[in-house]
Every structure is written in structure tokens, then in C-alpha cells.
Tab-separated table of C-alpha atoms in Angstrom:
chain	number	residue	atom	x	y	z
A	1	UNK	CA	-3.995	24.993	-12.725
A	2	UNK	CA	-0.313	23.904	-12.779
A	3	UNK	CA	1.650	24.434	-9.683
A	4	UNK	CA	5.269	25.572	-9.416
A	5	UNK	CA	7.234	22.307	-9.406
A	6	UNK	CA	9.226	24.019	-6.369
A	7	UNK	CA	5.769	23.633	-4.026
A	8	UNK	CA	6.489	19.765	-4.744
A	9	UNK	CA	10.041	20.380	-2.746
A	10	UNK	CA	7.896	20.434	0.747
A	11	UNK	CA	6.813	16.862	-0.120
A	12	UNK	CA	8.821	13.899	1.228
A	13	UNK	CA	7.141	11.609	-1.136
A	14	UNK	CA	8.607	13.409	-4.062
A	15	UNK	CA	11.958	13.922	-2.812
A	16	UNK	CA	13.062	11.092	-4.903
A	17	UNK	CA	11.687	12.451	-8.305
A	18	UNK	CA	13.971	13.601	-11.065
A	19	UNK	CA	13.572	17.440	-11.636
A	20	UNK	CA	11.444	16.777	-14.801
A	21	UNK	CA	9.275	13.606	-13.244
A	22	UNK	CA	8.768	16.758	-11.015
A	23	UNK	CA	7.810	19.012	-13.722
A	24	UNK	CA	5.597	16.250	-14.977
A	25	UNK	CA	3.637	16.018	-12.063
A	26	UNK	CA	3.610	19.583	-10.936
A	27	UNK	CA	1.483	20.267	-14.783
A	28	UNK	CA	-0.912	17.785	-12.858
A	29	UNK	CA	-1.214	19.816	-9.806
A	30	UNK	CA	-3.207	22.625	-8.059
A	31	UNK	CA	-1.877	24.173	-4.730
A	32	UNK	CA	-5.531	24.081	-2.478
A	33	UNK	CA	-6.385	25.532	1.556
A	34	UNK	CA	-10.012	23.860	2.270
A	35	UNK	CA	-11.484	25.068	4.766
A	36	UNK	CA	-13.474	22.667	7.822
A	37	UNK	CA	-15.792	20.253	6.468
A	38	UNK	CA	-15.185	20.353	3.168
A	39	UNK	CA	-16.179	16.915	1.976
A	40	UNK	CA	-12.773	16.078	-0.587
A	41	UNK	CA	-14.683	12.523	-2.139
A	42	UNK	CA	-17.827	10.770	-1.623
A	43	UNK	CA	-17.362	6.913	-0.946
A	44	UNK	CA	-17.953	5.210	-4.236
A	45	UNK	CA	-17.738	7.549	-6.409
A	46	UNK	CA	-14.637	7.550	-8.541
A	47	UNK	CA	-11.101	8.478	-8.075
A	48	UNK	CA	-10.808	11.470	-9.845
A	49	UNK	CA	-8.547	13.259	-7.605
A	50	UNK	CA	-5.232	12.248	-4.933
A	51	UNK	CA	-4.605	14.469	-1.940
A	52	UNK	CA	-1.099	15.244	-0.960
A	53	UNK	CA	-1.912	16.583	2.273
A	54	UNK	CA	0.728	18.841	3.791
A	55	UNK	CA	-0.811	20.289	7.458
A	56	UNK	CA	-4.629	19.108	8.784
A	57	UNK	CA	-6.575	16.039	9.647
A	58	UNK	CA	-9.245	15.112	7.631
A	59	UNK	CA	-11.733	12.888	8.893
A	60	UNK	CA	-12.550	9.560	7.019
A	61	UNK	CA	-16.369	8.207	6.689
A	62	UNK	CA	-18.031	5.021	6.126
A	63	UNK	CA	-21.505	4.316	5.649
A	64	UNK	CA	-21.851	0.777	7.422
A	65	UNK	CA	-25.257	-1.241	7.018
A	66	UNK	CA	-28.015	1.117	6.781
A	67	UNK	CA	-26.351	3.733	9.684
A	68	UNK	CA	-25.432	7.176	9.282
A	69	UNK	CA	-22.084	7.724	7.857
A	70	UNK	CA	-19.309	7.009	10.351
A	71	UNK	CA	-16.535	8.291	11.745
A	72	UNK	CA	-13.660	5.471	11.598
A	73	UNK	CA	-10.486	6.878	11.498
A	74	UNK	CA	-8.925	10.437	11.504
A	75	UNK	CA	-5.852	10.871	9.445
A	76	UNK	CA	-3.084	14.225	9.797
A	77	UNK	CA	0.043	16.018	8.347
A	78	UNK	CA	1.720	14.981	5.468
A	79	UNK	CA	-0.513	12.406	4.588
A	80	UNK	CA	-1.959	10.760	0.705
A	81	UNK	CA	-5.575	11.210	1.060
A	82	UNK	CA	-7.701	9.306	-1.754
A	83	UNK	CA	-4.842	6.608	-2.405
A	84	UNK	CA	-8.452	4.289	-3.620
A	85	UNK	CA	-7.447	6.663	-6.468
A	86	UNK	CA	-4.330	4.714	-7.105
A	87	UNK	CA	-5.916	1.507	-6.865
A	88	UNK	CA	-8.298	-0.988	-9.239
A	89	UNK	CA	-10.494	-0.360	-9.898
A	90	UNK	CA	-10.311	3.437	-8.686
A	91	UNK	CA	-13.088	4.044	-6.363
A	92	UNK	CA	-13.177	6.073	-2.992
A	93	UNK	CA	-13.598	3.405	-0.002
A	94	UNK	CA	-14.643	5.854	1.740
A	95	UNK	CA	-15.908	9.842	2.331
A	96	UNK	CA	-13.138	11.768	3.521
A	97	UNK	CA	-13.502	15.812	4.855
A	98	UNK	CA	-11.898	18.259	6.349
A	99	UNK	CA	-11.647	18.485	9.830
A	100	UNK	CA	-9.467	21.568	10.274
A	101	UNK	CA	-7.740	23.928	7.226
A	102	UNK	CA	-6.020	21.703	4.961
A	103	UNK	CA	-3.164	23.006	3.073
A	104	UNK	CA	-3.391	19.797	-0.272
A	105	UNK	CA	-2.085	19.829	-3.252
A	106	UNK	CA	-4.667	18.628	-5.375
A	107	UNK	CA	-3.807	16.276	-8.499
A	108	UNK	CA	-5.605	14.459	-11.149
A	109	UNK	CA	-5.975	11.120	-10.795
A	110	UNK	CA	-6.351	9.515	-14.451
A	111	UNK	CA	-3.537	12.105	-15.482
A	112	UNK	CA	-1.469	11.091	-13.340
A	113	UNK	CA	-2.562	7.178	-13.140
A	114	UNK	CA	-1.243	7.837	-17.406
A	115	UNK	CA	2.021	9.478	-16.559
A	116	UNK	CA	2.825	6.941	-14.194
A	117	UNK	CA	2.120	4.108	-16.835
A	118	UNK	CA	4.155	6.371	-19.437
A	119	UNK	CA	6.988	6.646	-16.578
A	120	UNK	CA	7.148	2.964	-15.103
A	121	UNK	CA	10.088	4.259	-12.782
A	122	UNK	CA	7.982	7.091	-11.966
A	123	UNK	CA	5.055	5.185	-11.102
A	124	UNK	CA	7.466	2.778	-9.094
A	125	UNK	CA	8.573	5.561	-6.802
A	126	UNK	CA	5.293	7.000	-6.103
A	127	UNK	CA	3.857	3.689	-5.240
A	128	UNK	CA	6.603	3.489	-2.879
A	129	UNK	CA	5.688	6.070	-1.089
A	130	UNK	CA	1.475	5.407	-0.925
A	131	UNK	CA	3.080	1.917	0.099
A	132	UNK	CA	4.872	3.195	3.038
A	133	UNK	CA	2.197	6.052	4.033
A	134	UNK	CA	-0.683	2.656	4.018
A	135	UNK	CA	1.495	0.710	5.985
A	136	UNK	CA	1.760	3.739	8.774
A	137	UNK	CA	-1.837	3.479	8.565
A	138	UNK	CA	-2.108	-0.170	8.937
A	139	UNK	CA	0.247	-0.178	12.016
A	140	UNK	CA	-1.179	2.801	13.873
A	141	UNK	CA	-4.912	1.133	13.095
A	142	UNK	CA	-3.955	-2.509	14.517
A	143	UNK	CA	-1.786	-0.691	17.672
A	144	UNK	CA	-5.727	1.652	18.132
A	145	UNK	CA	-7.450	-1.469	18.733
B	1	UNK	CA	14.837	-23.608	-5.030
B	2	UNK	CA	12.728	-22.105	-8.336
B	3	UNK	CA	9.233	-22.893	-8.519
B	4	UNK	CA	7.688	-24.163	-11.635
B	5	UNK	CA	6.148	-20.662	-13.535
B	6	UNK	CA	2.778	-22.411	-13.227
B	7	UNK	CA	2.506	-22.455	-9.689
B	8	UNK	CA	2.552	-18.628	-9.800
B	9	UNK	CA	-0.850	-18.520	-12.139
B	10	UNK	CA	-2.521	-19.544	-9.090
B	11	UNK	CA	-2.000	-16.348	-7.316
B	12	UNK	CA	-4.381	-12.878	-8.828
B	13	UNK	CA	-1.445	-10.883	-8.270
B	14	UNK	CA	0.641	-12.845	-10.900
B	15	UNK	CA	-1.841	-12.928	-13.581
B	16	UNK	CA	-0.819	-9.117	-15.704
B	17	UNK	CA	2.589	-10.455	-15.881
B	18	UNK	CA	4.085	-11.592	-18.759
B	19	UNK	CA	5.654	-14.835	-19.669
B	20	UNK	CA	9.351	-13.732	-18.889
B	21	UNK	CA	8.361	-11.273	-15.953
B	22	UNK	CA	6.746	-14.450	-14.802
B	23	UNK	CA	9.416	-17.368	-15.317
B	24	UNK	CA	12.112	-14.329	-13.263
B	25	UNK	CA	9.780	-14.110	-10.219
B	26	UNK	CA	9.163	-17.816	-10.233
B	27	UNK	CA	13.330	-18.137	-10.160
B	28	UNK	CA	13.024	-16.184	-6.995
B	29	UNK	CA	10.621	-18.530	-5.586
B	30	UNK	CA	9.876	-21.575	-3.636
B	31	UNK	CA	6.545	-23.564	-3.070
B	32	UNK	CA	5.720	-24.313	0.941
B	33	UNK	CA	3.073	-25.536	3.255
B	34	UNK	CA	3.887	-25.120	7.089
B	35	UNK	CA	2.577	-26.573	10.076
B	36	UNK	CA	0.246	-24.177	12.424
B	37	UNK	CA	2.823	-22.210	14.813
B	38	UNK	CA	5.679	-21.969	12.788
B	39	UNK	CA	6.982	-17.960	12.936
B	40	UNK	CA	7.431	-16.480	9.664
B	41	UNK	CA	9.264	-13.284	10.639
B	42	UNK	CA	10.091	-11.660	13.643
B	43	UNK	CA	9.221	-7.907	14.430
B	44	UNK	CA	12.408	-5.519	13.734
B	45	UNK	CA	14.146	-8.389	11.357
B	46	UNK	CA	15.322	-7.564	8.174
B	47	UNK	CA	12.979	-8.219	5.712
B	48	UNK	CA	14.148	-10.781	3.505
B	49	UNK	CA	10.919	-13.340	2.620
B	50	UNK	CA	8.049	-12.432	1.371
B	51	UNK	CA	5.227	-15.006	1.593
B	52	UNK	CA	1.965	-14.732	-1.163
B	53	UNK	CA	-0.271	-17.109	0.691
B	54	UNK	CA	-2.324	-19.034	-1.011
B	55	UNK	CA	-4.249	-21.158	1.786
B	56	UNK	CA	-4.783	-20.529	5.788
B	57	UNK	CA	-4.192	-18.236	8.609
B	58	UNK	CA	-1.785	-15.825	10.016
B	59	UNK	CA	-1.661	-13.737	12.784
B	60	UNK	CA	-0.179	-10.611	13.611
B	61	UNK	CA	1.607	-9.870	17.065
B	62	UNK	CA	3.271	-7.016	18.206
B	63	UNK	CA	5.255	-6.156	21.034
B	64	UNK	CA	3.249	-2.945	22.708
B	65	UNK	CA	5.706	-1.284	25.616
B	66	UNK	CA	7.377	-4.321	27.704
B	67	UNK	CA	3.839	-6.434	27.866
B	68	UNK	CA	3.865	-10.292	25.862
B	69	UNK	CA	3.622	-9.576	22.458
B	70	UNK	CA	0.025	-9.325	22.000
B	71	UNK	CA	-1.955	-10.556	18.459
B	72	UNK	CA	-3.379	-7.654	16.589
B	73	UNK	CA	-4.747	-9.194	13.286
B	74	UNK	CA	-5.335	-11.748	12.167
B	75	UNK	CA	-4.999	-12.241	7.881
B	76	UNK	CA	-6.263	-15.502	5.553
B	77	UNK	CA	-6.319	-16.688	2.400
B	78	UNK	CA	-4.915	-14.967	-0.747
B	79	UNK	CA	-2.652	-12.235	0.674
B	80	UNK	CA	1.174	-11.208	0.623
B	81	UNK	CA	2.860	-11.844	3.813
B	82	UNK	CA	5.490	-9.784	5.379
B	83	UNK	CA	4.832	-6.670	2.738
B	84	UNK	CA	7.304	-4.099	4.893
B	85	UNK	CA	10.003	-6.039	2.770
B	86	UNK	CA	9.060	-4.179	-0.019
B	87	UNK	CA	8.457	-0.960	1.869
B	88	UNK	CA	11.881	1.021	2.713
B	89	UNK	CA	13.745	0.308	5.486
B	90	UNK	CA	12.789	-3.258	4.714
B	91	UNK	CA	12.491	-4.653	8.086
B	92	UNK	CA	9.216	-6.531	9.733
B	93	UNK	CA	7.338	-4.397	11.366
B	94	UNK	CA	5.510	-7.426	13.578
B	95	UNK	CA	5.985	-11.103	14.229
B	96	UNK	CA	3.648	-13.053	11.827
B	97	UNK	CA	2.926	-16.943	12.677
B	98	UNK	CA	0.854	-19.568	11.315
B	99	UNK	CA	-2.831	-20.430	12.767
B	100	UNK	CA	-3.535	-23.467	10.778
B	101	UNK	CA	-1.531	-25.033	8.141
B	102	UNK	CA	-0.592	-22.815	5.219
B	103	UNK	CA	0.255	-23.085	1.772
B	104	UNK	CA	2.448	-19.995	0.360
B	105	UNK	CA	5.310	-19.118	-2.301
B	106	UNK	CA	8.340	-17.385	-0.108
B	107	UNK	CA	9.818	-15.249	-2.033
B	108	UNK	CA	14.039	-13.908	-1.842
B	109	UNK	CA	12.726	-10.515	-1.241
B	110	UNK	CA	16.507	-8.538	-1.563
B	111	UNK	CA	16.445	-10.656	-4.987
B	112	UNK	CA	12.777	-9.505	-5.786
B	113	UNK	CA	13.120	-5.467	-4.857
B	114	UNK	CA	16.532	-5.902	-7.177
B	115	UNK	CA	14.120	-7.056	-10.280
B	116	UNK	CA	11.569	-4.648	-9.192
B	117	UNK	CA	14.031	-2.002	-9.500
B	118	UNK	CA	15.628	-3.596	-12.731
B	119	UNK	CA	12.219	-3.771	-14.999
B	120	UNK	CA	10.253	-1.316	-12.935
B	121	UNK	CA	6.847	-2.460	-15.178
B	122	UNK	CA	7.071	-5.560	-13.352
B	123	UNK	CA	7.791	-3.705	-9.943
B	124	UNK	CA	5.045	-1.566	-10.785
B	125	UNK	CA	2.581	-4.334	-11.345
B	126	UNK	CA	4.007	-6.139	-8.226
B	127	UNK	CA	3.142	-2.952	-6.360
B	128	UNK	CA	-0.108	-2.355	-7.847
B	129	UNK	CA	-1.096	-6.011	-5.901
B	130	UNK	CA	0.743	-4.885	-2.755
B	131	UNK	CA	-1.297	-1.558	-2.432
B	132	UNK	CA	-4.466	-3.220	-2.796
B	133	UNK	CA	-3.558	-5.656	-0.023
B	134	UNK	CA	-2.460	-2.983	1.849
B	135	UNK	CA	-5.775	-1.418	1.487
B	136	UNK	CA	-8.104	-4.035	1.872
B	137	UNK	CA	-6.652	-4.669	5.352
B	138	UNK	CA	-7.081	-1.072	6.396
B	139	UNK	CA	-10.841	-1.110	5.532
B	140	UNK	CA	-11.215	-4.321	7.371
B	141	UNK	CA	-9.192	-2.726	10.015
B	142	UNK	CA	-11.190	0.756	10.052
B	143	UNK	CA	-14.454	-1.458	10.023
B	144	UNK	CA	-13.081	-4.103	13.128
B	145	UNK	CA	-12.928	-0.570	15.459
């Protein structure tokens, strides 16, 4: 279900897009609220959806050896969840599940990747944002060790 | 000092570039070996250089509070060192220092950013690689907690 492009303006990561680019992304996006304990995706599944989270908290779970899934991180607030859907080989590297109610913009990742490769300027801008989120996450993880 | 474009072929992250793109990047690059204990850059400095490391180990140091700099990570092997030189506001987020002799391709980051914005297809390809390196680093850090 396409989203009103105006909704994208709430996200810092879309603010450098042109009107046309924002409209193109909005066509692939659905604004959704999920309750707590909703599994967004599972480790090893194909990266079919990307979640631009506006509000809430998501836990990151890994299968480590034969043990049960273990929580290795929590992401909160304005974040890109499921970044591995943008990175080859486009397979989720973790299971992610909402801890609170979350407000997300859910985007068809395959169609977004196609759009990013048809319009490299758009692709470049979105990648810049993803890089910035990942770098912040690295800093947080390093400081938390 | 420009590098022979052939040298770039040793790096997985340049293998999707065209001949022309590889030649353009090679013009900004210098192949260098540094001895152990060489400081590549310091936290808070402008991100002027990017290092595509081929061999060796680099330690990542943070200033945490008023304490001395503390090692928070080690990166080794084929890696992009100094990724924050590609991410706004282009300021190094850590100090990085060689632990062993290292073999790097040193690239003028300002000129590379300009090239990436003039040729978004090139920018897209390099950012894909940077995303991939950062994602691997996140997985390692999460598993090491």
C-alpha cells in the first residue's frame, strides 16, 4: 500500500531526496505500527523488506552455536532496521523483534534496490544514510564493550 | 603519487569498477607500507584520507572520558580503514594505529568524495563495499560482547 510522500518528511534520512525521488520511494512504502514481540524478520531469510523505524525499540537476536537465540543488541528511535536487505547477498544476518510498539515505514527491499540502481543519485543518498546509521551503531557497540 | 590501476585489482572492493573508474580512483591513490605503531589518523581530525588495507592489523582507540585512549577494537586483513572519511560530517571518530606492518592503498578522501558525487555509479559501488565492511564489523562486535 503506497504511502503519502509527506510521511517520508518525518525521516531525516529522506530529507535530501528530491520531490520525485520521495514520491518514488513512497510508492514502495507502507506506514505500519507493530505491537511488542512482533518478529520483523529472521536470521538467514532473504532480505525482502527494509524498515525505517521512527519510534520504538527492536531487539537483535543471533543464533550462537546450538544455543537458543541470544539478544546481542537493541536499536531504538529513528533507525534503519534490516540494513542487510541493502547489502549483498541480501540475507538478514539476525532476527529482529519489537520490544515496544514500533512505528515503521516498511519498504519492499527488492524494488528499492532496483530503484537505487536505476537512479544512482537516489541510491547514493540512501546508502549515505545507511552508512551513517551503521557507523553510529559501531561506535555504540565499541563503547559498550 | 598515483598508483598503477592494476594494483587496485588486488582489492575485492574495486572489482566491480570499470577500467575507467579504476583508473580514476588509482589517480587519487598511493600504495604504502607502514611499520607497526604508526598513527594513521586521530579522533576528531578531519577525514582527509581513506585507507584500503590489504594486509596487517590496525587497532582502534577511543578517548573515553578523561582517561587515556583505550583500545576498543582491532581490524585486520582486507578492510576499509577510516570509513568516517566517507560519512558526513567527514571527521574521524577514532584514532587508528598499526599493530603490525600494514600494506594500504591510501586515498585522498576529499577527492574521492568529489569523484563519487560526479559519478554516482562509482559512488554507489564503493558505498556498497563500505556498507558491507561496516555490517561485518557490526556482526563481529555483537558476537564479541
